[in-house]
């Protein structure tokens, strides 16, 4: 096979990149080790920044999201038994977020690929990247028992934290930065009508809790827990009791209970790899960076990456320009580190930790009070939460 861009990974980053390249008249092939069914049903959070929503709509991918997504104009911070609303739309000149699950975005992207006959190979194995420093890189893989070679001009590594792409960059070239947090999230899905219209972030002495939703009939909830938490010790009754405790407030609001259909423990980690390019290989999404879920930045950063990469590749093929490709890593990392800091800020402020001194935990409470009483602090939180405008290059 021969194509202009070989894309490794059929998550939101890889599939969206393929779609954006098609709109620019650039050929691509997407390869994925997982099955289509796995990709379409892998449940992940879905808080979309304004810029992500705009990108999907502008590229013709937003119809179902606009019908079924839940537009939120604010969030609530709950602490010391009081709810404090951050009016994001007012503070950011009209910007908002949309709750629309990641697997729904993936389904829309796969449907678009099928409609436009974009080649996506699922269930591949033994993926190897070759000659990425040359002007003739290629990807080798096995698909349906057949060994396939894909010759290309460029390779986009969109295959996640454990994929082959980042591992193909020599260790002496790559610099990595990481923080592992001393707590995790126990998350559940419940068949219960959401009892609030917006997300509620709760800071409680027993630990953080988050109220969210997946649809008008499904509630998503999280509890701060240990990274080595044993799910078998968490009965449905214990989960609901702990949620009600951490969401205690003077207004009597509480999440609706319902049948719990899913339980999982999510570790908390921050990670960045630099540079995000090596030769003809360009990393995007989780292959290059991980953020804790508190700031809701993971998929949004992936969208920002491939938006930048698609425009750089378009300039290369349309105008013969290579400056945007050469500056890809620098451009992306500016946004990545801003998102990393915001996610760190939100995570640190909202999670009390038994490993920290009472002094540090009191500082966290002071920060919460500041962002809910200072217009400037609230505006900073809101601007970062809805997503900063894209820095368009060239």
Coordinates of C-alpha atoms in Angstrom, one line a residue:
X1 CA 0.0 0.0 0.0
X2 CA 1.1 3.6 -0.6
X3 CA -0.4 6.7 0.9
X4 CA 0.7 10.2 1.9
X5 CA 0.1 9.9 5.6
X6 CA 0.1 6.7 7.6
X7 CA -1.9 7.1 10.8
X8 CA -1.3 4.7 13.7
X9 CA -4.3 4.5 16.0
X10 CA -8.0 4.8 15.5
X11 CA -9.0 6.8 18.5
X12 CA -10.3 10.4 18.3
X13 CA -6.9 11.8 17.3
X14 CA -6.2 9.4 14.5
X15 CA -9.7 9.3 13.0
X16 CA -10.1 13.1 13.2
X17 CA -6.7 13.6 11.6
X18 CA -7.7 11.3 8.7
X19 CA -10.9 13.3 8.2
X20 CA -9.2 16.7 8.3
X21 CA -6.6 15.5 5.8
X22 CA -9.3 14.3 3.5
X23 CA -10.9 17.7 3.5
X24 CA -7.5 19.1 2.4
X25 CA -7.2 16.5 -0.4
X26 CA -4.5 14.5 1.4
X27 CA -4.6 10.7 1.4
X28 CA -4.2 8.7 4.6
X29 CA -4.6 5.1 5.9
X30 CA -5.5 4.5 9.6
X31 CA -4.3 1.3 11.3
X32 CA -5.6 0.1 14.7
X33 CA -4.7 -3.0 16.8
X34 CA -8.1 -3.1 18.4
X35 CA -11.4 -4.1 16.9
X36 CA -13.9 -1.6 15.6
X37 CA -16.3 -2.8 18.3
X38 CA -13.8 -2.1 21.0
X39 CA -13.0 1.4 19.7
X40 CA -16.7 2.3 19.4
X41 CA -17.6 1.1 22.9
X42 CA -14.6 2.1 25.0
X43 CA -16.2 4.4 27.6
X44 CA -14.2 7.6 28.3
X45 CA -15.2 11.0 29.6
X46 CA -16.6 13.5 27.1
X47 CA -16.3 17.1 28.1
X48 CA -15.7 19.0 24.9
X49 CA -14.1 22.5 24.9
X50 CA -15.7 25.2 22.7
X51 CA -12.8 24.9 20.2
X52 CA -13.3 21.1 20.0
X53 CA -17.0 21.6 19.3
X54 CA -16.2 24.2 16.7
X55 CA -13.7 22.0 15.0
X56 CA -16.1 19.1 14.7
X57 CA -18.9 21.3 13.4
X58 CA -16.7 23.1 10.9
X59 CA -15.5 19.8 9.5
X60 CA -19.0 18.4 9.1
X61 CA -18.9 16.0 12.0
X62 CA -21.1 17.8 14.5
X63 CA -24.7 17.0 13.5
X64 CA -25.4 14.2 16.1
X65 CA -23.3 16.0 18.8
X66 CA -25.4 19.1 18.3
X67 CA -28.6 17.0 18.6
X68 CA -27.6 14.8 21.6
X69 CA -24.8 16.7 23.3
X70 CA -25.5 18.6 26.6
X71 CA -24.4 22.2 26.4
X72 CA -23.2 23.5 29.8
X73 CA -22.7 27.2 30.6
X74 CA -21.1 26.7 34.0
X75 CA -19.8 24.3 36.7
X76 CA -20.3 24.2 40.4
X77 CA -17.7 23.9 43.2
X78 CA -19.1 22.4 46.4
X79 CA -17.2 22.8 49.7
X80 CA -18.1 23.5 53.3
X81 CA -21.7 22.4 52.5
X82 CA -22.2 25.3 50.0
X83 CA -22.5 25.2 46.2
X84 CA -20.7 27.9 44.2
X85 CA -21.4 28.3 40.5
X86 CA -18.8 29.5 38.0
X87 CA -20.7 31.1 35.1
X88 CA -18.2 30.1 32.3
X89 CA -20.3 31.6 29.5
X90 CA -20.6 35.0 31.1
X91 CA -16.9 35.0 32.1
X92 CA -15.6 34.0 28.7
X93 CA -17.6 36.1 26.3
X94 CA -20.1 33.4 25.3
X95 CA -18.0 30.2 25.3
X96 CA -19.3 26.9 26.8
X97 CA -18.6 23.2 27.0
X98 CA -20.5 20.3 25.6
X99 CA -20.9 16.9 27.4
X100 CA -20.7 14.3 24.6
X101 CA -18.9 11.0 25.4
X102 CA -15.6 10.1 23.7
X103 CA -17.0 6.9 22.3
X104 CA -19.8 8.8 20.6
X105 CA -17.2 11.0 18.9
X106 CA -15.4 7.9 17.8
X107 CA -18.6 6.4 16.4
X108 CA -19.3 9.6 14.4
X109 CA -15.7 9.6 13.1
X110 CA -15.9 5.9 12.0
X111 CA -19.2 6.5 10.3
X112 CA -17.7 9.4 8.4
X113 CA -14.7 7.3 7.4
X114 CA -17.1 4.7 6.0
X115 CA -19.2 7.2 4.2
X116 CA -16.2 8.7 2.5
X117 CA -14.4 5.4 1.9
X118 CA -11.5 6.4 4.1
X119 CA -9.3 3.3 4.7
X120 CA -9.3 2.2 8.3
X121 CA -7.7 -1.2 9.1
X122 CA -8.8 -2.7 12.5
X123 CA -7.5 -5.8 14.2
X124 CA -3.9 -5.3 12.9
X125 CA -0.9 -6.8 14.7
X126 CA 2.9 -6.5 14.9
X127 CA 2.9 -2.8 13.9
X128 CA 6.5 -1.6 13.2
X129 CA 7.6 1.9 12.1
X130 CA 10.7 2.0 9.7
X131 CA 13.0 4.7 8.4
X132 CA 11.3 7.5 10.2
X133 CA 14.4 9.7 9.8
X134 CA 14.4 9.3 6.0
X135 CA 12.1 10.8 3.4
X136 CA 10.6 7.4 2.7
X137 CA 9.3 6.0 6.0
X138 CA 7.0 3.0 6.0
X139 CA 4.8 1.0 8.4
X140 CA 4.7 -2.8 8.5
X141 CA 1.9 -4.8 10.1
X142 CA -0.1 -8.0 9.9
X143 CA -3.8 -7.8 8.8
X144 CA -6.0 -10.9 8.4
X145 CA -2.9 -13.0 8.4
X146 CA -1.2 -11.0 5.6
X147 CA 2.0 -9.0 6.1
X148 CA 1.4 -5.5 4.7
X149 CA 3.8 -2.7 4.1
X150 CA 2.5 0.9 3.9
X151 CA 4.8 3.3 2.2
X152 CA 4.2 7.0 3.0
X153 CA 5.6 10.5 3.3
X154 CA 4.7 11.0 7.0
X155 CA 3.6 8.9 10.0
X156 CA 1.2 10.2 12.6
X157 CA 1.5 8.4 15.9
X158 CA -1.9 8.5 17.5
X159 CA -1.8 5.2 19.3
X160 CA -1.9 6.2 22.9
X161 CA 0.4 6.0 25.9
X162 CA 1.4 2.4 25.4
X163 CA 1.6 2.4 21.6
X164 CA 4.5 1.7 19.3
X165 CA 4.9 5.3 18.0
X166 CA 6.6 7.0 21.0
X167 CA 8.6 3.9 21.6
X168 CA 10.0 4.3 18.1
X169 CA 11.8 7.5 19.0
X170 CA 15.3 6.8 20.5
X171 CA 15.5 7.2 24.2
X172 CA 18.4 9.7 24.0
X173 CA 16.2 12.0 21.9
X174 CA 13.1 11.9 24.0
X175 CA 12.6 13.8 27.2
X176 CA 9.8 12.8 29.5
X177 CA 8.2 14.6 32.4
X178 CA 5.8 12.8 34.8
X179 CA 3.8 13.2 38.0
X180 CA 1.9 10.3 39.5
X181 CA -0.7 11.4 42.0
X182 CA -1.2 9.6 45.4
X183 CA -4.9 9.0 44.7
X184 CA -7.2 7.7 42.0
X185 CA -10.9 7.9 41.0
X186 CA -13.5 5.2 41.5
X187 CA -16.0 5.9 38.8
X188 CA -19.5 4.5 38.2
X189 CA -22.2 4.8 35.6
X190 CA -25.8 4.7 37.0
X191 CA -29.1 4.4 35.3
X192 CA -30.4 7.5 37.0
X193 CA -31.7 10.8 35.8
X194 CA -29.1 13.5 36.5
X195 CA -30.3 15.6 39.4
X196 CA -28.3 18.7 38.3
X197 CA -27.9 20.4 34.9
X198 CA -24.1 21.0 35.3
X199 CA -21.1 19.3 36.7
X200 CA -20.5 19.5 40.4
X201 CA -17.0 19.3 41.8
X202 CA -17.0 18.5 45.6
X203 CA -14.2 19.0 48.0
X204 CA -14.8 17.1 51.2
X205 CA -12.6 16.1 54.1
X206 CA -13.2 12.4 53.2
X207 CA -12.1 13.1 49.6
X208 CA -13.1 14.6 46.3
X209 CA -16.3 13.7 44.4
X210 CA -17.6 14.6 41.0
X211 CA -21.1 14.6 39.7
X212 CA -21.4 14.4 35.9
X213 CA -23.7 12.8 33.3
X214 CA -23.6 10.9 30.1
X215 CA -27.2 11.5 28.8
X216 CA -30.6 12.7 30.2
X217 CA -31.0 9.2 31.7
X218 CA -27.5 8.2 32.8
X219 CA -25.4 9.7 35.6
X220 CA -21.6 9.5 35.9
X221 CA -20.1 9.8 39.3
X222 CA -16.6 9.7 40.8
X223 CA -15.1 9.3 44.2
X224 CA -11.5 9.9 45.2
X225 CA -9.9 6.7 46.4
X226 CA -6.5 4.9 46.7
X227 CA -4.6 4.0 43.5
X228 CA -4.7 0.3 44.7
X229 CA -8.4 0.4 45.6
X230 CA -10.1 -3.0 45.6
X231 CA -13.4 -2.7 43.8
X232 CA -14.7 -5.8 45.4
X233 CA -14.8 -3.9 48.7
X234 CA -17.1 -1.3 47.2
X235 CA -20.7 -2.5 47.3
X236 CA -23.4 -0.4 45.6
X237 CA -24.7 0.6 49.0
X238 CA -21.3 1.7 50.2
X239 CA -20.7 3.8 47.0
X240 CA -24.1 5.6 47.3
X241 CA -23.5 6.3 51.0
X242 CA -20.1 7.7 50.4
X243 CA -21.4 9.9 47.5
X244 CA -24.2 11.3 49.6
X245 CA -21.7 12.1 52.4
X246 CA -19.3 13.9 50.1
X247 CA -22.0 15.9 48.3
X248 CA -23.6 17.1 51.6
X249 CA -24.9 20.6 51.3
X250 CA -27.2 23.0 53.0
X251 CA -29.6 23.1 50.1
X252 CA -30.5 19.4 50.3
X253 CA -29.3 18.6 46.8
X254 CA -28.2 15.0 46.2
X255 CA -27.5 12.8 43.2
X256 CA -30.3 10.5 42.2
X257 CA -29.7 6.8 42.8
X258 CA -30.1 4.1 40.2
X259 CA -28.8 0.7 39.1
X260 CA -25.0 0.9 38.8
X261 CA -23.9 -0.6 35.4
X262 CA -20.2 0.0 35.5
X263 CA -17.4 0.4 38.1
X264 CA -13.8 1.2 37.5
X265 CA -10.7 2.8 39.1
X266 CA -8.8 5.4 37.1
X267 CA -5.2 6.3 38.2
X268 CA -4.2 9.9 38.1
X269 CA -1.1 10.9 36.1
X270 CA 0.5 13.8 34.3
X271 CA 2.9 13.0 31.5
X272 CA 4.6 14.9 28.7
X273 CA 7.1 13.7 26.0
X274 CA 9.3 16.2 24.2
X275 CA 9.7 16.6 21.3
X276 CA 6.5 15.5 19.7
X277 CA 8.2 14.8 16.4
X278 CA 11.2 12.9 15.2
X279 CA 12.1 12.8 11.5
X280 CA 8.9 12.0 9.6
X281 CA 7.0 10.8 12.7
X282 CA 4.6 13.1 14.6
X283 CA 3.0 12.2 17.9
X284 CA -0.5 13.3 18.8
X285 CA -2.8 12.8 21.7
X286 CA -2.1 10.3 24.5
X287 CA 1.0 9.1 22.6
X288 CA 2.6 12.5 23.6
X289 CA 0.9 13.6 26.8
X290 CA -1.5 12.5 29.6
X291 CA -3.5 14.7 31.9
X292 CA -5.4 13.8 35.0
X293 CA -9.2 13.8 34.3
X294 CA -9.9 16.7 36.7
X295 CA -9.4 19.4 34.1
X296 CA -11.2 17.5 31.3
X297 CA -8.4 18.1 28.8
X298 CA -7.4 14.7 27.4
X299 CA -9.4 14.4 24.2
X300 CA -9.4 18.2 23.7
X301 CA -5.6 18.2 23.6
X302 CA -5.7 15.4 21.0
X303 CA -8.1 17.5 18.8
X304 CA -5.8 20.5 19.1
X305 CA -2.8 18.4 18.1
X306 CA -4.3 17.0 15.0
X307 CA -5.8 20.3 14.0
X308 CA -2.3 21.7 14.1
X309 CA -0.8 18.8 12.3
X310 CA -3.4 18.7 9.5
X311 CA -2.8 22.4 8.8
X312 CA 0.9 21.9 8.8
X313 CA 0.6 19.0 6.3
X314 CA -1.8 21.0 4.2
X315 CA 0.8 23.8 3.9
X316 CA 3.4 21.2 3.0
X317 CA 1.4 19.6 0.2
X318 CA -0.3 22.8 -1.1
X319 CA 2.4 25.3 -0.8
X320 CA 5.6 23.3 -0.4
X321 CA 6.1 24.9 3.1
X322 CA 7.8 22.9 5.8
X323 CA 8.1 25.5 8.5
X324 CA 4.7 24.6 10.1
X325 CA 5.7 20.9 10.2
X326 CA 9.1 21.8 11.7
X327 CA 7.4 23.9 14.3
X328 CA 4.7 21.3 15.1
X329 CA 6.1 20.2 18.4
X330 CA 6.8 23.7 19.7
X331 CA 3.3 24.9 18.7
X332 CA 1.5 22.0 20.4
X333 CA 3.6 22.0 23.5
X334 CA 2.6 25.6 24.3
X335 CA -1.0 24.4 24.7
X336 CA -0.1 21.1 26.3
X337 CA 1.8 22.7 29.1
X338 CA -1.0 25.2 29.7
X339 CA -3.5 22.4 29.9
X340 CA -1.1 20.4 32.1
X341 CA -0.8 23.2 34.6
X342 CA -4.6 23.8 34.6
X343 CA -5.2 20.1 35.2
X344 CA -2.6 20.1 38.0
X345 CA -4.2 23.2 39.5
X346 CA -7.7 21.7 39.5
X347 CA -6.5 18.3 40.8
X348 CA -4.4 19.8 43.6
X349 CA -7.1 22.2 44.7
X350 CA -10.0 19.7 44.8
X351 CA -8.3 16.6 46.3
X352 CA -7.5 16.6 50.1
X353 CA -4.7 14.2 50.7
X354 CA -3.8 12.3 53.9
X355 CA -0.2 12.3 52.8
X356 CA -0.1 16.1 53.0
X357 CA 0.1 18.3 56.1
X358 CA -2.9 20.1 57.5
X359 CA -1.2 23.3 56.4
X360 CA -1.3 22.2 52.7
X361 CA -4.9 21.1 52.9
X362 CA -5.9 24.5 54.4
X363 CA -4.2 26.2 51.5
X364 CA -6.4 24.2 49.1
X365 CA -9.5 25.4 50.9
X366 CA -8.2 29.0 50.7
X367 CA -7.8 28.5 46.9
X368 CA -11.3 27.3 46.6
X369 CA -12.6 30.3 48.4
X370 CA -10.6 32.6 46.3
X371 CA -11.8 31.3 42.9
X372 CA -15.4 31.5 44.0
X373 CA -15.2 35.1 45.4
X374 CA -12.7 36.7 43.0
X375 CA -14.0 37.6 39.6
X376 CA -10.5 37.5 38.2
X377 CA -9.7 34.1 39.6
X378 CA -13.1 32.7 38.4
X379 CA -12.5 34.1 35.0
X380 CA -9.0 32.4 34.8
X381 CA -10.6 29.1 35.8
X382 CA -13.4 29.5 33.3
X383 CA -11.1 30.5 30.4
X384 CA -9.0 27.5 30.9
X385 CA -11.9 25.1 31.4
X386 CA -13.8 26.1 28.2
X387 CA -10.5 26.0 26.3
X388 CA -8.3 28.8 25.2
X389 CA -8.6 30.0 21.5
X390 CA -6.4 28.2 19.0
X391 CA -3.2 30.0 18.1
X392 CA -3.6 29.7 14.3
X393 CA -0.2 29.4 12.6
X394 CA 0.6 30.8 9.2

